[in-house]
Tab-separated table of C-alpha atoms in Angstrom:
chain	number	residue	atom	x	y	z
A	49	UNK	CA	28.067	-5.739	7.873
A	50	UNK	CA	26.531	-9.097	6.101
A	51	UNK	CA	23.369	-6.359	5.072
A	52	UNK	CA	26.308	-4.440	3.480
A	53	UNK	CA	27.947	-7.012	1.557
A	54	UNK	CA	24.906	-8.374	0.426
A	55	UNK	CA	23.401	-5.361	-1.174
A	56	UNK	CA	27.037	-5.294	-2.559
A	57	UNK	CA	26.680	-8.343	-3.776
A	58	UNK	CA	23.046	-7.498	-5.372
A	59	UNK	CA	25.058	-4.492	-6.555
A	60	UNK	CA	27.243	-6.662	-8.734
A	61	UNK	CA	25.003	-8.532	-10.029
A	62	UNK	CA	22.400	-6.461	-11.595
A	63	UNK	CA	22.335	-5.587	-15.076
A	64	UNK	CA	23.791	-2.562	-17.005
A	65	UNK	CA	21.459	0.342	-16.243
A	66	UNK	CA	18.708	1.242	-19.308
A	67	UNK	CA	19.149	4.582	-21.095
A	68	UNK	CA	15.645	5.350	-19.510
A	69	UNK	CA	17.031	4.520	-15.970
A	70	UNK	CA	20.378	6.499	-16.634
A	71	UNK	CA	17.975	9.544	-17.819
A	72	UNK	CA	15.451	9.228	-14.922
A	73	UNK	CA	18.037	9.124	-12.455
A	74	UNK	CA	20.205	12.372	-13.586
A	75	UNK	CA	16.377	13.800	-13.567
A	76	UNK	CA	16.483	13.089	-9.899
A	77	UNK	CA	19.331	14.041	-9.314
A	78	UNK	CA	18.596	17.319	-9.963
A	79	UNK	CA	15.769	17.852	-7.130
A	80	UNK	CA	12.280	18.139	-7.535
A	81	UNK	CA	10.539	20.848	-10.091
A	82	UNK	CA	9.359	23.672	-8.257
A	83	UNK	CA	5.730	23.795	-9.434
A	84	UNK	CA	3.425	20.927	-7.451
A	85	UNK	CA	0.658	20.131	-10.225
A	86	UNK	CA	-1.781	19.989	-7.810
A	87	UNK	CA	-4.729	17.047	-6.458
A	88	UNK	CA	-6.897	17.111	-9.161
A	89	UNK	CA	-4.048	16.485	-12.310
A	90	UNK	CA	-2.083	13.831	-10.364
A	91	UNK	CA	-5.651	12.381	-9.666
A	92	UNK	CA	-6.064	12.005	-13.435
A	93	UNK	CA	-2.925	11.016	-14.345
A	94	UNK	CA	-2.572	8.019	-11.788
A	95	UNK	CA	-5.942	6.625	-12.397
A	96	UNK	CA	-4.406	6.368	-16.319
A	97	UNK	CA	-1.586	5.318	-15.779
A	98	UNK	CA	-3.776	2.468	-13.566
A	99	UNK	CA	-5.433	1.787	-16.840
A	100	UNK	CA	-2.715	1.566	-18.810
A	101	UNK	CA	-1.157	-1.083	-16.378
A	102	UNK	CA	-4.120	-2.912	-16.917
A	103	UNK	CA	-3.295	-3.156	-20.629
A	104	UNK	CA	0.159	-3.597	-20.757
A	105	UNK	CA	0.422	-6.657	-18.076
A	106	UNK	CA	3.046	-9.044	-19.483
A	107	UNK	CA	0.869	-11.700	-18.277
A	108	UNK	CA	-2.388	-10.228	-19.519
A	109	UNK	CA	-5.642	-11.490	-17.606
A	110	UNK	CA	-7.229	-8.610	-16.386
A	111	UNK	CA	-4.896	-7.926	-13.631
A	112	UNK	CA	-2.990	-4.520	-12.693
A	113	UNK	CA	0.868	-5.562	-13.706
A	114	UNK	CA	2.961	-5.045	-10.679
A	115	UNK	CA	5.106	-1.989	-11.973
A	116	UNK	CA	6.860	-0.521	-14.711
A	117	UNK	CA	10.318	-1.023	-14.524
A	118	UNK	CA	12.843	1.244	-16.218
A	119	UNK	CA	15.306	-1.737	-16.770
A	120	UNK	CA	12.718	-4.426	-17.847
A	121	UNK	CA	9.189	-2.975	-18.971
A	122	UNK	CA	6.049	-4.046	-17.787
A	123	UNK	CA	5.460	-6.825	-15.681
A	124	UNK	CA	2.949	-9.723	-15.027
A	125	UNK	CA	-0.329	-8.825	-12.723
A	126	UNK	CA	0.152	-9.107	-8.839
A	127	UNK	CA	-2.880	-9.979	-7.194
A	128	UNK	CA	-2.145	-8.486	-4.487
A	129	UNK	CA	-2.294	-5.205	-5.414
A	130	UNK	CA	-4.937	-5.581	-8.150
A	131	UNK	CA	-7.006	-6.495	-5.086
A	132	UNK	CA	-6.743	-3.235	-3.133
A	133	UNK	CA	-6.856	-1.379	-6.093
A	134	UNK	CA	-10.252	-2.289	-7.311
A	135	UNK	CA	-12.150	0.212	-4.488
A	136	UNK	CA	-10.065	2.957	-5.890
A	137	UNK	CA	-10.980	2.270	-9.787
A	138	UNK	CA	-14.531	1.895	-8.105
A	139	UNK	CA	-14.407	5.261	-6.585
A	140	UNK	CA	-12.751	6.744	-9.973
A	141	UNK	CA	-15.356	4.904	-11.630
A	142	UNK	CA	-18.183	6.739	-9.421
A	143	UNK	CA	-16.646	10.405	-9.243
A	144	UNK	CA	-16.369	10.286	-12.815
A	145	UNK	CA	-19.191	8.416	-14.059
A	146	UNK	CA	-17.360	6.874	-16.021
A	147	UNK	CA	-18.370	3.050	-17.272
A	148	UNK	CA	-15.018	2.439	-18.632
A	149	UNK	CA	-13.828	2.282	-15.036
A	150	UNK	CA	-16.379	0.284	-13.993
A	151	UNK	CA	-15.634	-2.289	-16.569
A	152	UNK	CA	-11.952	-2.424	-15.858
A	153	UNK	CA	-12.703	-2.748	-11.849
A	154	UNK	CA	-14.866	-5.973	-13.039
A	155	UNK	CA	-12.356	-7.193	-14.945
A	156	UNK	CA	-10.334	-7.381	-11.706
A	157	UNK	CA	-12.675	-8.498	-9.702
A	158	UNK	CA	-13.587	-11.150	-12.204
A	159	UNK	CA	-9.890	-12.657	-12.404
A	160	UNK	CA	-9.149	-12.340	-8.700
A	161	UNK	CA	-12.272	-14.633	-8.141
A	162	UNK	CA	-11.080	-17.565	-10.539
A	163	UNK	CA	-7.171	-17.390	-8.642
A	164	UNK	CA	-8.861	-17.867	-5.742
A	165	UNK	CA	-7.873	-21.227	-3.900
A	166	UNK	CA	-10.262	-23.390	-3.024
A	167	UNK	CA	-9.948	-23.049	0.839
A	168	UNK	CA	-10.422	-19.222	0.278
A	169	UNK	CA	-6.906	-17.919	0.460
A	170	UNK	CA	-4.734	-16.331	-2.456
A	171	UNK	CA	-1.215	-16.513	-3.703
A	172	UNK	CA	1.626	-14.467	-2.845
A	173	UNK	CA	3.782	-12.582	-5.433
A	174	UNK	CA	3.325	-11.846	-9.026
A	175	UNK	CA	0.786	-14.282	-10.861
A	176	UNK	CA	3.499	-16.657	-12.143
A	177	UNK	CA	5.334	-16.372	-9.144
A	178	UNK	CA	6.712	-19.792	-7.215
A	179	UNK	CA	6.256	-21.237	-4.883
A	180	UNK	CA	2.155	-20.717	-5.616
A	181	UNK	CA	0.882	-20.450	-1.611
A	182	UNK	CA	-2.025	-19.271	0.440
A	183	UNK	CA	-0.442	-16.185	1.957
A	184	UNK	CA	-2.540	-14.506	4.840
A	185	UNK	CA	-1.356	-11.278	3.547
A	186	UNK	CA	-2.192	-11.217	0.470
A	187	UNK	CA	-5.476	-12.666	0.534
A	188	UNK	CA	-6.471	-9.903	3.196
A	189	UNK	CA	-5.286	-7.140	0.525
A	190	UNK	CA	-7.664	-8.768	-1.977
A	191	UNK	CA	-10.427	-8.904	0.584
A	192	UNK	CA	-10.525	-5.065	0.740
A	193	UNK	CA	-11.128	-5.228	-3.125
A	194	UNK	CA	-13.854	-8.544	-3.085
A	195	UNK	CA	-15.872	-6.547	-0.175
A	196	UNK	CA	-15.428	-3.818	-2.311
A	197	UNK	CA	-16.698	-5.268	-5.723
A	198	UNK	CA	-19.782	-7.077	-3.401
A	199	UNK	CA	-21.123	-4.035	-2.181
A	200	UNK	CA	-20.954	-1.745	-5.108
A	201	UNK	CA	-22.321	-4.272	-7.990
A	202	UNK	CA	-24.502	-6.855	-5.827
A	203	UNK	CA	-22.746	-9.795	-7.631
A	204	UNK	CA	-22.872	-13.351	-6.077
A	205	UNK	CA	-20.095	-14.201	-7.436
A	206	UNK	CA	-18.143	-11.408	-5.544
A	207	UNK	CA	-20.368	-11.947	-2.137
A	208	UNK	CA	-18.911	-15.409	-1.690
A	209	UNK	CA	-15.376	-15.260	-3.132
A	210	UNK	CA	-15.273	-12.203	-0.007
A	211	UNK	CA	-17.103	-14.728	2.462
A	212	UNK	CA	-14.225	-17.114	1.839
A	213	UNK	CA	-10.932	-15.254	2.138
A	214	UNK	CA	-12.809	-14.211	5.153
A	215	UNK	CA	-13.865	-16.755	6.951
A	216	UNK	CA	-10.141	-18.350	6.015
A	217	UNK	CA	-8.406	-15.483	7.612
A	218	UNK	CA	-10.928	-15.489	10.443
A	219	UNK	CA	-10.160	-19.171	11.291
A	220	UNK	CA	-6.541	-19.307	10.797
A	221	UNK	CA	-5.951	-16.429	13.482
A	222	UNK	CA	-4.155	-17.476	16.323
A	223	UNK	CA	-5.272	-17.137	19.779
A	224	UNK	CA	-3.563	-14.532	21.071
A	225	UNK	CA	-4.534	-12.593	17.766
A	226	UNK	CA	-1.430	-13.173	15.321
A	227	UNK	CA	-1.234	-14.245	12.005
A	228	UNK	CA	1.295	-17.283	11.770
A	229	UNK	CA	0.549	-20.224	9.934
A	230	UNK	CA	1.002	-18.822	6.125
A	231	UNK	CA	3.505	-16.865	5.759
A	232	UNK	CA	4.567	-14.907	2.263
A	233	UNK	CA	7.417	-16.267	1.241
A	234	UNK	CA	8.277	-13.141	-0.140
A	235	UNK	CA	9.809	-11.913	3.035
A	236	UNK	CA	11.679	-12.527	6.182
A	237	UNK	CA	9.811	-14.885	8.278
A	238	UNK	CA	8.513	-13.957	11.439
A	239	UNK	CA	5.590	-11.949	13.230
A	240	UNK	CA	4.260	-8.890	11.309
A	241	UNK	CA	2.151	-6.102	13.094
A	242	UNK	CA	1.996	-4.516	9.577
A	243	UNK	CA	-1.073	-7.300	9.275
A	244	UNK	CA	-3.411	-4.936	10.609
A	245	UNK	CA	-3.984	-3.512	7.478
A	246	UNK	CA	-5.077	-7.824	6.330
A	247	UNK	CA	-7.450	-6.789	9.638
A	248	UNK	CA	-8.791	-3.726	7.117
A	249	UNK	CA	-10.008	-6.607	4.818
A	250	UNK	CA	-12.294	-8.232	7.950
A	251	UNK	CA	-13.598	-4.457	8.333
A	252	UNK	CA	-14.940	-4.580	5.106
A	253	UNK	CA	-16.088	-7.908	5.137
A	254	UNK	CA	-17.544	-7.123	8.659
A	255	UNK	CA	-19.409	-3.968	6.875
A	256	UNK	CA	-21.031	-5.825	4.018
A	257	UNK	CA	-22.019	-9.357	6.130
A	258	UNK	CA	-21.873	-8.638	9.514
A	259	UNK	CA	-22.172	-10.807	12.259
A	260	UNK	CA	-19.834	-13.411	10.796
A	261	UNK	CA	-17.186	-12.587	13.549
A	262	UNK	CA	-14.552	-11.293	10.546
A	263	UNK	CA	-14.856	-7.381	12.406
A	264	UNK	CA	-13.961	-9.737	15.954
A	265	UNK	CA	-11.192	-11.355	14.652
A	266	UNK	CA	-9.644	-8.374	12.694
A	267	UNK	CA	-9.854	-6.474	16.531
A	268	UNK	CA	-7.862	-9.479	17.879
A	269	UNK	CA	-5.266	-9.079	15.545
A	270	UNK	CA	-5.207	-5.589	15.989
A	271	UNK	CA	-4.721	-5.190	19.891
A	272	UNK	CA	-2.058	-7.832	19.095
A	273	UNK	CA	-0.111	-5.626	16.845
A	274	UNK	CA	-0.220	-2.792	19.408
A	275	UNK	CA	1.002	-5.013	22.073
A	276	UNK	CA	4.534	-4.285	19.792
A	277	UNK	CA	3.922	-0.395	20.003
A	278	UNK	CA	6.380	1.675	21.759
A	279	UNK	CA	5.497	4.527	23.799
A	280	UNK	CA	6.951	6.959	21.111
A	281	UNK	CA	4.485	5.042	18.270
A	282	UNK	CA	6.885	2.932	16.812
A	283	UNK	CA	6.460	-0.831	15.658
A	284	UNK	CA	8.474	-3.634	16.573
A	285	UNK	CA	8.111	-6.367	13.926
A	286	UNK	CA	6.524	-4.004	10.958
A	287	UNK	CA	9.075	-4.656	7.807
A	288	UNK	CA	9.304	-6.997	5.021
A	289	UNK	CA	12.893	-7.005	5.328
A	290	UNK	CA	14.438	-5.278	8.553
A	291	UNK	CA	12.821	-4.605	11.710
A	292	UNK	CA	15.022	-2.456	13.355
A	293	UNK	CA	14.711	0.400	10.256
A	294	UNK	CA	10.756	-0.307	8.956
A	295	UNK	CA	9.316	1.320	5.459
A	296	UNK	CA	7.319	3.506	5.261
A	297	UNK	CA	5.601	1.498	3.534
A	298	UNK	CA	4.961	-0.392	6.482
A	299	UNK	CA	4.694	1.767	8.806
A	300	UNK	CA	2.016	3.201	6.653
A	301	UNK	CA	-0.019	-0.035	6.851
A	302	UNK	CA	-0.002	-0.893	10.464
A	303	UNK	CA	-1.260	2.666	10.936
A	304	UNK	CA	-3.865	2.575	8.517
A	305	UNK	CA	-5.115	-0.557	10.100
A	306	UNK	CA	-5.307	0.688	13.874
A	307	UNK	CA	-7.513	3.629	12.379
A	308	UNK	CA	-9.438	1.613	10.178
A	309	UNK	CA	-9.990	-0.702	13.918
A	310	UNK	CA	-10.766	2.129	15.616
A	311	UNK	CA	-14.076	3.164	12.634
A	312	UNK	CA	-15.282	0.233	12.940
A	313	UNK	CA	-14.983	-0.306	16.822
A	314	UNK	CA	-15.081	3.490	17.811
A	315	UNK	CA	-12.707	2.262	20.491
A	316	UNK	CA	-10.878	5.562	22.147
A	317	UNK	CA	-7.838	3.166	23.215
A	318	UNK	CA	-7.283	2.377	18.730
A	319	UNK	CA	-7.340	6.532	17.864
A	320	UNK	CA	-4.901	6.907	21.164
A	321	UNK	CA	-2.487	4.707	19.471
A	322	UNK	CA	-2.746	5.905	16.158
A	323	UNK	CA	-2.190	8.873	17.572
A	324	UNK	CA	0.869	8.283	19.145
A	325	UNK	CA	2.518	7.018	15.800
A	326	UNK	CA	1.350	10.147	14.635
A	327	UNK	CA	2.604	12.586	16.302
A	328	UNK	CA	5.908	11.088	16.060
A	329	UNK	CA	5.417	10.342	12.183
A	330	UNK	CA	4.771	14.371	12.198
A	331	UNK	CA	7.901	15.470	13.602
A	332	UNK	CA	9.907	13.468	10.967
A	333	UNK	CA	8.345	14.712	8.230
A	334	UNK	CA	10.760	17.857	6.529
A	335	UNK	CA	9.377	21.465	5.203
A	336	UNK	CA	9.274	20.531	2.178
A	337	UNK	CA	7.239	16.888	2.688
A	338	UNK	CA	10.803	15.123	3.057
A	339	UNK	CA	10.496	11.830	5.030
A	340	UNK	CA	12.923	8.894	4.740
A	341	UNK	CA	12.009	6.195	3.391
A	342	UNK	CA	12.730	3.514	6.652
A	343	UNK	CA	12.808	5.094	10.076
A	344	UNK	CA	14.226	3.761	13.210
A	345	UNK	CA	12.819	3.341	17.135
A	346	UNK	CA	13.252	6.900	17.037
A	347	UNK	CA	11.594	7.937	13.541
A	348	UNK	CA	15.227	9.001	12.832
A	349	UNK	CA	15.866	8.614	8.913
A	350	UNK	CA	17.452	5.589	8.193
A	351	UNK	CA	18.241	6.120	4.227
A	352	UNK	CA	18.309	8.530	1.836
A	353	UNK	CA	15.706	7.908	-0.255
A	354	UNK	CA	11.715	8.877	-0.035
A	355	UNK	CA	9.451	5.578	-0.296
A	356	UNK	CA	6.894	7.535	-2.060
A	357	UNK	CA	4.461	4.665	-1.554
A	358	UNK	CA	4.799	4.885	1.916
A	359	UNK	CA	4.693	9.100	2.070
A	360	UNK	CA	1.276	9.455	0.501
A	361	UNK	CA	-0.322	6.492	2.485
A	362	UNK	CA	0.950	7.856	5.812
A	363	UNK	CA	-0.412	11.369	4.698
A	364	UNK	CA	-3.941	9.271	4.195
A	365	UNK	CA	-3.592	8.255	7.564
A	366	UNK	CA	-2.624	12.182	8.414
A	367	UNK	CA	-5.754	13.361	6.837
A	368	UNK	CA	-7.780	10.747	8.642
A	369	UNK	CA	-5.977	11.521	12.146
A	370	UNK	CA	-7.002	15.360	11.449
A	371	UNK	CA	-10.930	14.553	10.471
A	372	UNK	CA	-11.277	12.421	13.801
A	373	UNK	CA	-9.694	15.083	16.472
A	374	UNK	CA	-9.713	18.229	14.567
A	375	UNK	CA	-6.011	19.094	14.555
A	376	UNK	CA	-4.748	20.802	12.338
A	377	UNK	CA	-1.224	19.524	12.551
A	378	UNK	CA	-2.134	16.429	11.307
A	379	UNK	CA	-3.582	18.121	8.267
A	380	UNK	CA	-0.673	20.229	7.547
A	381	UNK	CA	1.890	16.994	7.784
A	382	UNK	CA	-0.080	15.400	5.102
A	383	UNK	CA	-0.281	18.080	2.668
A	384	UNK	CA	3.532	18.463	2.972
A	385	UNK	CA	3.886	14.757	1.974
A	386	UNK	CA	1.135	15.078	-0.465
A	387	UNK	CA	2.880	17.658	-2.428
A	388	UNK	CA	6.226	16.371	-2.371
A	389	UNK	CA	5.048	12.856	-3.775
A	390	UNK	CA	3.031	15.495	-6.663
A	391	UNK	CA	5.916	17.082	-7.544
A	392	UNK	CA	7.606	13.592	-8.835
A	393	UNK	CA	5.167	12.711	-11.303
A	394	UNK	CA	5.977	13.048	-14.960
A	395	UNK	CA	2.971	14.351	-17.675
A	396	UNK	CA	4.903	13.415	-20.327
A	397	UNK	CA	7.349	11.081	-21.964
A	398	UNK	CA	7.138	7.208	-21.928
A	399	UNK	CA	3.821	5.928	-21.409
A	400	UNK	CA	4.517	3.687	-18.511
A	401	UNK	CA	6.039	6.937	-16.405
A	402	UNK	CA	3.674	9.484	-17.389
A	403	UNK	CA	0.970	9.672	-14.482
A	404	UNK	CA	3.133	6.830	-12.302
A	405	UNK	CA	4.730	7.020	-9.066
A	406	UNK	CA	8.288	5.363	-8.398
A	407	UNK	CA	9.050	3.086	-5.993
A	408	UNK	CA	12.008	5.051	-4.257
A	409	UNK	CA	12.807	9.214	-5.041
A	410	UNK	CA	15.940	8.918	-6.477
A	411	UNK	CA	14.573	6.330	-8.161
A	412	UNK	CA	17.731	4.320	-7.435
A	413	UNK	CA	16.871	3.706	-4.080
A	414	UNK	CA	16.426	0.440	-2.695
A	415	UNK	CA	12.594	0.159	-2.338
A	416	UNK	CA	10.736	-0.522	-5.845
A	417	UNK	CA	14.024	0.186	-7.440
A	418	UNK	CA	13.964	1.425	-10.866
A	419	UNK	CA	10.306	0.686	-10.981
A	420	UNK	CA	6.863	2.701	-11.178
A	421	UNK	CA	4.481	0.416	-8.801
A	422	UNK	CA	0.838	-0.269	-9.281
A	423	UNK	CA	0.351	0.112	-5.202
A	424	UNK	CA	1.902	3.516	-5.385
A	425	UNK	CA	-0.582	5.045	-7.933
A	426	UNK	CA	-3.472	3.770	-5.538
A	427	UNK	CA	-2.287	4.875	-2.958
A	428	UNK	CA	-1.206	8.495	-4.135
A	429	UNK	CA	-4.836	8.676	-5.383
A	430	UNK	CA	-6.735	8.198	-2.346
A	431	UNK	CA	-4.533	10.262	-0.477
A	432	UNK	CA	-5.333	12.961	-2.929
A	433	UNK	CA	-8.488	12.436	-2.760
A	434	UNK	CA	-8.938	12.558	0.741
A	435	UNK	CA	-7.112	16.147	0.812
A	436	UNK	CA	-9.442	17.058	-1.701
A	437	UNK	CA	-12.460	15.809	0.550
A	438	UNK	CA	-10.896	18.008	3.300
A	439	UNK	CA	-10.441	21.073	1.403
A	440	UNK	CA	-13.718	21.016	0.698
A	441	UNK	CA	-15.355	20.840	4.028
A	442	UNK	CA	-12.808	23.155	5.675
C-alpha cells in the first residue's frame, strides 16, 4: 500500500507529458511493428545513437549522457555507464575499423581517468549529481571500461587508473565476500548480489595484471551472492528498489557476473548456478520475446512493462549459457528477446530516438521512464553481436 501511494504521489507530481512523449506512447500503444530489422541494422543504429549521446551531453566532457528523455532532452554524462560502454565502442571501433570510434572510446576513457578519486573509487549518479561519493558499484562498472581501454591501447595512464579502482574494490571487500562499506546512494540501502557484475570489473582487471588477487576477491564476492540463490535461480537481495519483484535489469547483472566467474575460474559449481537462473529465466520468457520487466521468487511477471535493458542483457547471458553446454534452448530464448527488443527501435524521426532503446516498452513504464538510456544501447549491441557470433559458427 505505501509503494502505491507513493508512485501516486510521484504520479502527481510530474510534469505535463511532452508532445513527443504523448506521440511515443500512442506508438506503443499500438504493439510492436511486425517486421524485426534484424542484428546487423540495430547494430548500426545503436552504436550512432551512442555517438550522438556523446555529443549532445548537457554536461559535455566526453562522457556518454545518461539518456534521452522525451520530457526533458538530453542529459549530463553518467560515469557509470560511460565506463562499461567504452569495450563496446572499442569493439565497434575494431569490427569496423573505424578511427572515429576509437577516438570517441579515448575520449571516455580520458575523462573517466581525471573523475577518478584519489583513493581509486568513482562517483555515483550523473556527473553533477550530489552527494559526490565513492560508490563500489559504480567504480566496478568503470573498471570493465579502464581494463578495457589498458589492454587495447597500452596507455599508462589507463593501466593505473584500472590498478586503482581495483585494488580499492579488492580491499574494501568484506570477509565473508560482500560489498558494504560504500553504498550508492542512489538506491535502497542494503546487501546487493547484483554486485557480481562490480566482480566482472576484477575479471578484467585479473586478465590484464594478474596475480594482484582482484580475480580472488571478485570469486569471494561471487560465492557470496549465490549464497542468496534459491533453488529455482532466483536472487534474494538483487534490486535497486524492491527485492521481493527484481528488474530485469538486475537480474540480468547478477547473472552475467556468475558466468563471467565461472570464465575466469572454469568452476563447474558457477555454470550450475547460472544455469539454474536460466532455465527458469527461459520459461518466463513469451513467444514472441515477452518478459516482464521485474519478476518475483517464482519468475512470475510482476508488471506490465518490458525492461528492454534488462531483456537483451539476459539474452547475452542466454547466448553465453548456449555456447558453454550446447543447448539449444538457451539459444532460442535469447533470440526471442533479441527480436522483440529489435522490433522497438525507431530509424527515423528525432535524433535522440532514432537507433535508441527505451527504458521501459510502453515507454511509460516505471523503469527509465520516458527516457532512451545510454546502458540500453550497449547492452542491445553486444547482445546482437553475440547472436551474430553464434549464427555464424552454427
Amino acid at each position: 500500500m505505501f509503494q502505491l501511494l507513493r508512485k501516486i504521489k510521484h504520479q502527481l507530481s510530474q510534469p505535463p507529458l511532452s508532445d513527443m512523449a504523448k506521440a511515443e506512447l500512442e506508438v506503443d500503444k499500438r504493439g510492436l511493428p511486425a517486421r524485426d530489422p534484424g542484428p546487423e541494422a540495430v547494430i548500426a543504429a545503436c552504436t550512432e545513437w551512442l555517438c550522438t549521446a556523446q555529443d549532445n551531453s548537457a554536461s559535455k566532457d566526453g562522457g556518454v549522457a545518461r539518456d534521452f528523455s522525451l520530457q526533458k532532452g538530453w542529459a549530463t554524462s553518467y560515469p557509470e555507464t560511460t565506463g562499461y560502454i567504452i569495450p563496446t565502442m572499442i569493439t565497434m571501433a575494431n569490427r569496423n575499423g573505424d578511427a572515429g570510434l576509437h577516438a570517441r572510446a579515448r575520449r571516455m576513457l580520458d575523462w573517466c581517468v581525471d573523475i577518478q578519486f584519489p583513493e581509486g573509487g568513482f562517483m555515483g549518479g550523473k556527473i553533477d549529481a550530489t552527494p559526490r561519493v565513492p560508490v563500489t558499484f559504480n567504480t566496478g562498472q568503470i573498471l570493465i571500461g579502464l581494463a578495457a581501454g589498458a589492454a587495447e591501447y597500452k596507455d599508462e595512464r589507463y593501466l593505473d587508473s584500472m590498478r586503482r579502482a581495483a585494488a580499492w574494490l579488492r580491499d574494501s571487500l568484506d570477509e565473508d565476500g560482500c560489498w558494504r562499506k560504500f553504498p550508492t546512494p542512489f538506491a535502497k540501502p542494503g546487501e546487493k548480489a547484483y554486485e557480481t557484475h562490480v566482480s566482472w570489473g576484477l575479471f578484467e582487471a585479473e586478465r590484464v595484471a594478474p596475480g594482484n588477487g582482484y580475480g580472488e576477491a571478485g570469486l569471494r564476492q561471487v560465492d557470496w551472492a549465490i549464497g542468496k540463490q534459491q533453488p529455482n535461480g532466483w536472487f534474494a537481495s538483487n534490486c535497486l528498489t524492491d527485492a521481493d519483484n527484481p528488474l530485469t535489469h538486475t537480474i540480468g547483472y547478477v547473472l552475467r557476473g556468475v558466468l563471467e566467474g565461472h570464465l575466469l575460474s572454469g568452476r563447474a559449481d558457477l555454470l550450475q548456478a547460472a544455469e539454474r537462473t536460466g532455465k527458469s529465466l527461459v520459461e518466463a520468457i513469451g513467444a514472441d520475446g515477452y518478459l516482464a520487466g521485474r519478476l518475483d521468487r517464482n519468475f512470475r511477471g510482476a508488471v506490465n512493462y518490458v525492461c528492454l535493458t534488462g531483456s537483451v542483457q539476459i539474452a547475452h547471458c542466454l547466448f553465453l549459457l548456449h555456447r558453454l553446454t550446447g543447448e539449444r534452448r538457451y539459444l532460442e530464448a535469447g533470440r526471442k528477446l533479441t527480436a522483440f527488443v529489435r522490433r522497438t527501435v525507431r530509424f527515423e524521426g528525432h535524433e535522440g530516438m532514432v537507433g535508441g532503446i527505451k527504458g521501459s516498452f510502453p515507454v511509460n513504464g516505471d523503469y527509465g521512464q520516458w527516457e532512451y538510456l545510454n546502458w540500453a544501447a550497449k547492452f542491445c549491441i553486444d547482445a546482437n553481436l553475440l547472436e551474430i557470433e553464434l549464427a555464424g559458427n552454427a
